[in-house]
PDB file of C-alpha atoms in Angstrom:
ATOM      1  CA  UNK A  18       5.091 -19.364  77.610  1.00 72.00           C
ATOM      2  CA  UNK A  19       5.698 -17.372  74.416  1.00 81.00           C
ATOM      3  CA  UNK A  20       9.145 -16.343  75.551  1.00 82.00           C
ATOM      4  CA  UNK A  21      10.007 -19.977  76.299  1.00 81.00           C
ATOM      5  CA  UNK A  22       8.793 -21.089  72.869  1.00 84.00           C
ATOM      6  CA  UNK A  23      10.714 -18.362  71.028  1.00 88.00           C
ATOM      7  CA  UNK A  24      13.852 -18.908  73.099  1.00 87.00           C
ATOM      8  CA  UNK A  25      13.716 -22.625  72.420  1.00 86.00           C
ATOM      9  CA  UNK A  26      13.325 -22.160  68.651  1.00 90.00           C
ATOM     10  CA  UNK A  27      16.025 -19.470  68.668  1.00 92.00           C
ATOM     11  CA  UNK A  28      18.476 -21.850  70.370  1.00 90.00           C
ATOM     12  CA  UNK A  29      17.559 -24.762  68.088  1.00 90.00           C
ATOM     13  CA  UNK A  30      18.163 -22.625  65.007  1.00 94.00           C
ATOM     14  CA  UNK A  31      21.480 -21.302  66.237  1.00 94.00           C
ATOM     15  CA  UNK A  32      22.742 -24.818  67.032  1.00 94.00           C
ATOM     16  CA  UNK A  33      21.550 -26.120  63.661  1.00 95.00           C
ATOM     17  CA  UNK A  34      23.185 -23.272  61.719  1.00 95.00           C
ATOM     18  CA  UNK A  35      26.403 -23.413  63.752  1.00 95.00           C
ATOM     19  CA  UNK A  36      26.757 -27.123  62.981  1.00 95.00           C
ATOM     20  CA  UNK A  37      26.181 -26.704  59.259  1.00 94.00           C
ATOM     21  CA  UNK A  38      27.919 -23.369  58.679  1.00 90.00           C
ATOM     22  CA  UNK A  39      30.946 -24.384  60.731  1.00 91.00           C
ATOM     23  CA  UNK A  40      30.798 -21.355  63.019  1.00 90.00           C
ATOM     24  CA  UNK A  41      30.563 -20.680  66.735  1.00 93.00           C
ATOM     25  CA  UNK A  42      28.721 -17.376  66.288  1.00 91.00           C
ATOM     26  CA  UNK A  43      24.985 -17.064  66.851  1.00 92.00           C
ATOM     27  CA  UNK A  44      23.635 -16.346  63.387  1.00 93.00           C
ATOM     28  CA  UNK A  45      20.020 -15.797  64.452  1.00 93.00           C
ATOM     29  CA  UNK A  46      18.996 -12.823  66.597  1.00 90.00           C
ATOM     30  CA  UNK A  47      15.652 -12.704  68.372  1.00 89.00           C
ATOM     31  CA  UNK A  48      14.158  -9.227  67.986  1.00 86.00           C
ATOM     32  CA  UNK A  49      10.765  -7.663  68.555  1.00 77.00           C
ATOM     33  CA  UNK A  50       9.126  -6.137  65.474  1.00 67.00           C
ATOM     34  CA  UNK A  51       8.852  -2.676  67.013  1.00 64.00           C
ATOM     35  CA  UNK A  52      12.612  -2.617  67.604  1.00 63.00           C
ATOM     36  CA  UNK A  53      13.654  -3.460  64.031  1.00 59.00           C
ATOM     37  CA  UNK A  54      14.572   0.128  63.224  1.00 60.00           C
ATOM     38  CA  UNK A  55      15.822   1.051  66.699  1.00 61.00           C
ATOM     39  CA  UNK A  56      18.410  -1.706  66.920  1.00 58.00           C
ATOM     40  CA  UNK A  57      22.026  -0.804  66.611  1.00 55.00           C
ATOM     41  CA  UNK A  58      23.312  -2.231  63.377  1.00 63.00           C
ATOM     42  CA  UNK A  59      25.766  -4.725  64.945  1.00 70.00           C
ATOM     43  CA  UNK A  60      22.916  -6.452  66.836  1.00 71.00           C
ATOM     44  CA  UNK A  61      21.456  -7.821  63.611  1.00 79.00           C
ATOM     45  CA  UNK A  62      24.102  -7.034  61.003  1.00 84.00           C
ATOM     46  CA  UNK A  63      25.010 -10.127  58.978  1.00 90.00           C
ATOM     47  CA  UNK A  64      22.490 -12.211  60.896  1.00 91.00           C
ATOM     48  CA  UNK A  65      19.013 -13.589  60.442  1.00 92.00           C
ATOM     49  CA  UNK A  66      16.464 -11.671  62.499  1.00 89.00           C
ATOM     50  CA  UNK A  67      13.768 -13.824  64.090  1.00 91.00           C
ATOM     51  CA  UNK A  68      10.736 -11.783  65.072  1.00 88.00           C
ATOM     52  CA  UNK A  69       7.230 -12.739  66.232  1.00 89.00           C
ATOM     53  CA  UNK A  70       4.693 -10.842  64.148  1.00 83.00           C
ATOM     54  CA  UNK A  71       1.368 -12.392  65.178  1.00 83.00           C
ATOM     55  CA  UNK A  72       0.084 -14.426  68.110  1.00 84.00           C
ATOM     56  CA  UNK A  73      -3.461 -15.675  68.377  1.00 82.00           C
ATOM     57  CA  UNK A  74      -5.419 -18.392  70.114  1.00 81.00           C
ATOM     58  CA  UNK A  75      -6.536 -21.299  67.988  1.00 79.00           C
ATOM     59  CA  UNK A  76     -10.081 -22.527  68.340  1.00 71.00           C
ATOM     60  CA  UNK A  77     -10.053 -26.005  69.794  1.00 65.00           C
ATOM     61  CA  UNK A  78     -12.376 -28.367  71.588  1.00 63.00           C
ATOM     62  CA  UNK A  79     -13.324 -26.371  74.678  1.00 62.00           C
ATOM     63  CA  UNK A  80     -14.998 -29.201  76.570  1.00 67.00           C
ATOM     64  CA  UNK A  81     -13.523 -30.577  79.739  1.00 67.00           C
ATOM     65  CA  UNK A  82     -12.475 -34.198  79.623  1.00 72.00           C
ATOM     66  CA  UNK A  83     -13.697 -36.571  82.309  1.00 71.00           C
ATOM     67  CA  UNK A  84     -11.062 -39.075  83.335  1.00 74.00           C
ATOM     68  CA  UNK A  85     -11.983 -42.116  85.479  1.00 77.00           C
ATOM     69  CA  UNK A  86     -10.350 -41.830  88.893  1.00 77.00           C
ATOM     70  CA  UNK A  87     -11.171 -44.662  91.270  1.00 77.00           C
ATOM     71  CA  UNK A  88     -14.965 -44.711  91.639  1.00 79.00           C
ATOM     72  CA  UNK A  89     -15.365 -41.176  90.385  1.00 79.00           C
ATOM     73  CA  UNK A  90     -14.104 -38.873  87.696  1.00 78.00           C
ATOM     74  CA  UNK A  91     -11.520 -36.155  87.488  1.00 76.00           C
ATOM     75  CA  UNK A  92     -11.916 -33.244  85.103  1.00 76.00           C
ATOM     76  CA  UNK A  93      -9.117 -32.172  82.847  1.00 72.00           C
ATOM     77  CA  UNK A  94      -9.183 -28.779  81.202  1.00 71.00           C
ATOM     78  CA  UNK A  95      -8.646 -28.737  77.452  1.00 72.00           C
ATOM     79  CA  UNK A  96      -5.262 -27.584  76.198  1.00 72.00           C
ATOM     80  CA  UNK A  97      -4.848 -23.997  75.143  1.00 75.00           C
ATOM     81  CA  UNK A  98      -3.460 -23.847  71.642  1.00 81.00           C
ATOM     82  CA  UNK A  99      -1.781 -20.754  70.257  1.00 84.00           C
ATOM     83  CA  UNK A 100      -0.466 -19.971  66.826  1.00 86.00           C
ATOM     84  CA  UNK A 101       2.496 -17.661  66.505  1.00 86.00           C
ATOM     85  CA  UNK A 102       3.789 -16.369  63.199  1.00 87.00           C
ATOM     86  CA  UNK A 103       7.489 -15.643  63.191  1.00 90.00           C
ATOM     87  CA  UNK A 104       9.284 -13.660  60.500  1.00 88.00           C
ATOM     88  CA  UNK A 105      12.811 -14.611  59.489  1.00 90.00           C
ATOM     89  CA  UNK A 106      14.610 -11.827  57.645  1.00 86.00           C
ATOM     90  CA  UNK A 107      18.228 -11.748  56.528  1.00 88.00           C
ATOM     91  CA  UNK A 108      20.055  -8.558  57.513  1.00 86.00           C
ATOM     92  CA  UNK A 109      23.262  -8.965  55.546  1.00 89.00           C
ATOM     93  CA  UNK A 110      25.215  -6.222  53.814  1.00 89.00           C
ATOM     94  CA  UNK A 111      25.708  -6.416  50.056  1.00 91.00           C
ATOM     95  CA  UNK A 112      29.123  -8.030  50.412  1.00 93.00           C
ATOM     96  CA  UNK A 113      27.579 -10.926  52.379  1.00 91.00           C
ATOM     97  CA  UNK A 114      24.207 -11.189  50.608  1.00 91.00           C
ATOM     98  CA  UNK A 115      24.817 -14.766  49.449  1.00 94.00           C
ATOM     99  CA  UNK A 116      25.646 -15.735  53.037  1.00 92.00           C
ATOM    100  CA  UNK A 117      22.278 -14.298  54.037  1.00 91.00           C
ATOM    101  CA  UNK A 118      20.502 -16.473  51.507  1.00 94.00           C
ATOM    102  CA  UNK A 119      22.451 -19.496  52.722  1.00 94.00           C
ATOM    103  CA  UNK A 120      21.430 -18.803  56.318  1.00 94.00           C
ATOM    104  CA  UNK A 121      17.768 -18.391  55.338  1.00 94.00           C
ATOM    105  CA  UNK A 122      18.011 -21.714  53.499  1.00 95.00           C
ATOM    106  CA  UNK A 123      19.404 -23.266  56.688  1.00 96.00           C
ATOM    107  CA  UNK A 124      16.423 -21.906  58.664  1.00 95.00           C
ATOM    108  CA  UNK A 125      14.097 -23.629  56.201  1.00 95.00           C
ATOM    109  CA  UNK A 126      16.161 -26.820  56.254  1.00 96.00           C
ATOM    110  CA  UNK A 127      16.123 -26.894  60.050  1.00 94.00           C
ATOM    111  CA  UNK A 128      12.338 -26.858  60.212  1.00 92.00           C
ATOM    112  CA  UNK A 129      11.974 -29.254  57.295  1.00 93.00           C
ATOM    113  CA  UNK A 130      14.251 -31.702  59.112  1.00 93.00           C
ATOM    114  CA  UNK A 131      12.366 -31.365  62.394  1.00 90.00           C
ATOM    115  CA  UNK A 132       9.052 -29.589  62.608  1.00 88.00           C
ATOM    116  CA  UNK A 133       7.573 -31.185  65.729  1.00 88.00           C
ATOM    117  CA  UNK A 134       9.149 -30.969  69.170  1.00 85.00           C
ATOM    118  CA  UNK A 135       7.731 -32.748  72.211  1.00 83.00           C
ATOM    119  CA  UNK A 136       8.526 -32.473  75.889  1.00 78.00           C
ATOM    120  CA  UNK A 137       9.805 -36.061  75.750  1.00 80.00           C
ATOM    121  CA  UNK A 138      12.543 -35.359  73.207  1.00 75.00           C
ATOM    122  CA  UNK A 139      13.176 -31.780  74.296  1.00 73.00           C
ATOM    123  CA  UNK A 140      13.477 -31.615  78.085  1.00 70.00           C
ATOM    124  CA  UNK A 141      13.573 -27.806  78.250  1.00 71.00           C
ATOM    125  CA  UNK A 142       9.922 -27.794  77.204  1.00 69.00           C
ATOM    126  CA  UNK A 143       9.023 -29.657  80.404  1.00 71.00           C
ATOM    127  CA  UNK A 144      10.446 -26.821  82.492  1.00 71.00           C
ATOM    128  CA  UNK A 145       8.080 -24.390  80.770  1.00 69.00           C
ATOM    129  CA  UNK A 146       5.114 -26.803  80.667  1.00 71.00           C
ATOM    130  CA  UNK A 147       4.986 -26.823  76.870  1.00 75.00           C
ATOM    131  CA  UNK A 148       3.512 -30.119  75.676  1.00 79.00           C
ATOM    132  CA  UNK A 149       4.689 -29.660  72.137  1.00 83.00           C
ATOM    133  CA  UNK A 150       5.774 -27.137  69.550  1.00 84.00           C
ATOM    134  CA  UNK A 151       5.055 -27.627  65.893  1.00 87.00           C
ATOM    135  CA  UNK A 152       6.489 -25.507  63.130  1.00 89.00           C
ATOM    136  CA  UNK A 153       4.861 -24.883  59.787  1.00 88.00           C
ATOM    137  CA  UNK A 154       6.510 -22.898  57.028  1.00 88.00           C
ATOM    138  CA  UNK A 155       4.131 -20.412  55.410  1.00 87.00           C
ATOM    139  CA  UNK A 156       4.215 -18.379  52.246  1.00 87.00           C
ATOM    140  CA  UNK A 157       2.296 -15.131  52.343  1.00 87.00           C
ATOM    141  CA  UNK A 158       0.486 -13.792  49.309  1.00 91.00           C
ATOM    142  CA  UNK A 159       1.468 -10.348  48.034  1.00 93.00           C
ATOM    143  CA  UNK A 160      -1.322  -8.511  49.867  1.00 93.00           C
ATOM    144  CA  UNK A 161      -0.395 -10.126  53.195  1.00 88.00           C
ATOM    145  CA  UNK A 162       3.288  -9.314  52.634  1.00 85.00           C
ATOM    146  CA  UNK A 163       2.428  -5.670  51.963  1.00 89.00           C
ATOM    147  CA  UNK A 164       0.383  -5.437  55.165  1.00 86.00           C
ATOM    148  CA  UNK A 165       3.182  -7.080  57.158  1.00 80.00           C
ATOM    149  CA  UNK A 166       5.930  -4.803  55.828  1.00 79.00           C
ATOM    150  CA  UNK A 167       3.769  -1.704  56.346  1.00 81.00           C
ATOM    151  CA  UNK A 168       3.156  -2.719  59.980  1.00 76.00           C
ATOM    152  CA  UNK A 169       6.873  -3.306  60.553  1.00 71.00           C
ATOM    153  CA  UNK A 170       7.757   0.153  59.196  1.00 70.00           C
ATOM    154  CA  UNK A 171       5.567   1.928  61.752  1.00 53.00           C
TER     155      UNK A 171
END
């Protein structure tokens, strides 16, 4: 489920950036946080790294729903809702630093343009039984940023 969600967002971002940056190259690389420092430079050089940094279950209504079915009822389990924080970091050399900022701006623009994806408008989600994916852009305060960067260095 998580892999499907990340792969879907990764593909959406690459298509969005390719259309707007007039390129055929994938400009976003999906990487795991623990591999940031182990990656060969070309894998993420002059690209935006997309990395999940936190996954947790959201508290939701945990009661079963009773749905009328003929003369009786059918139970429906409540949906399981997860929240996943994903870090986008530009890995561009000094000569291409402005390109890196442009690509980060395109990541933001992509999710501002479309932040809610449903199985109806995105058929690939049906294959992975994902009802919907919503994206929210977050700003971390300085203390949270420090904790995040310290965790990524280890």
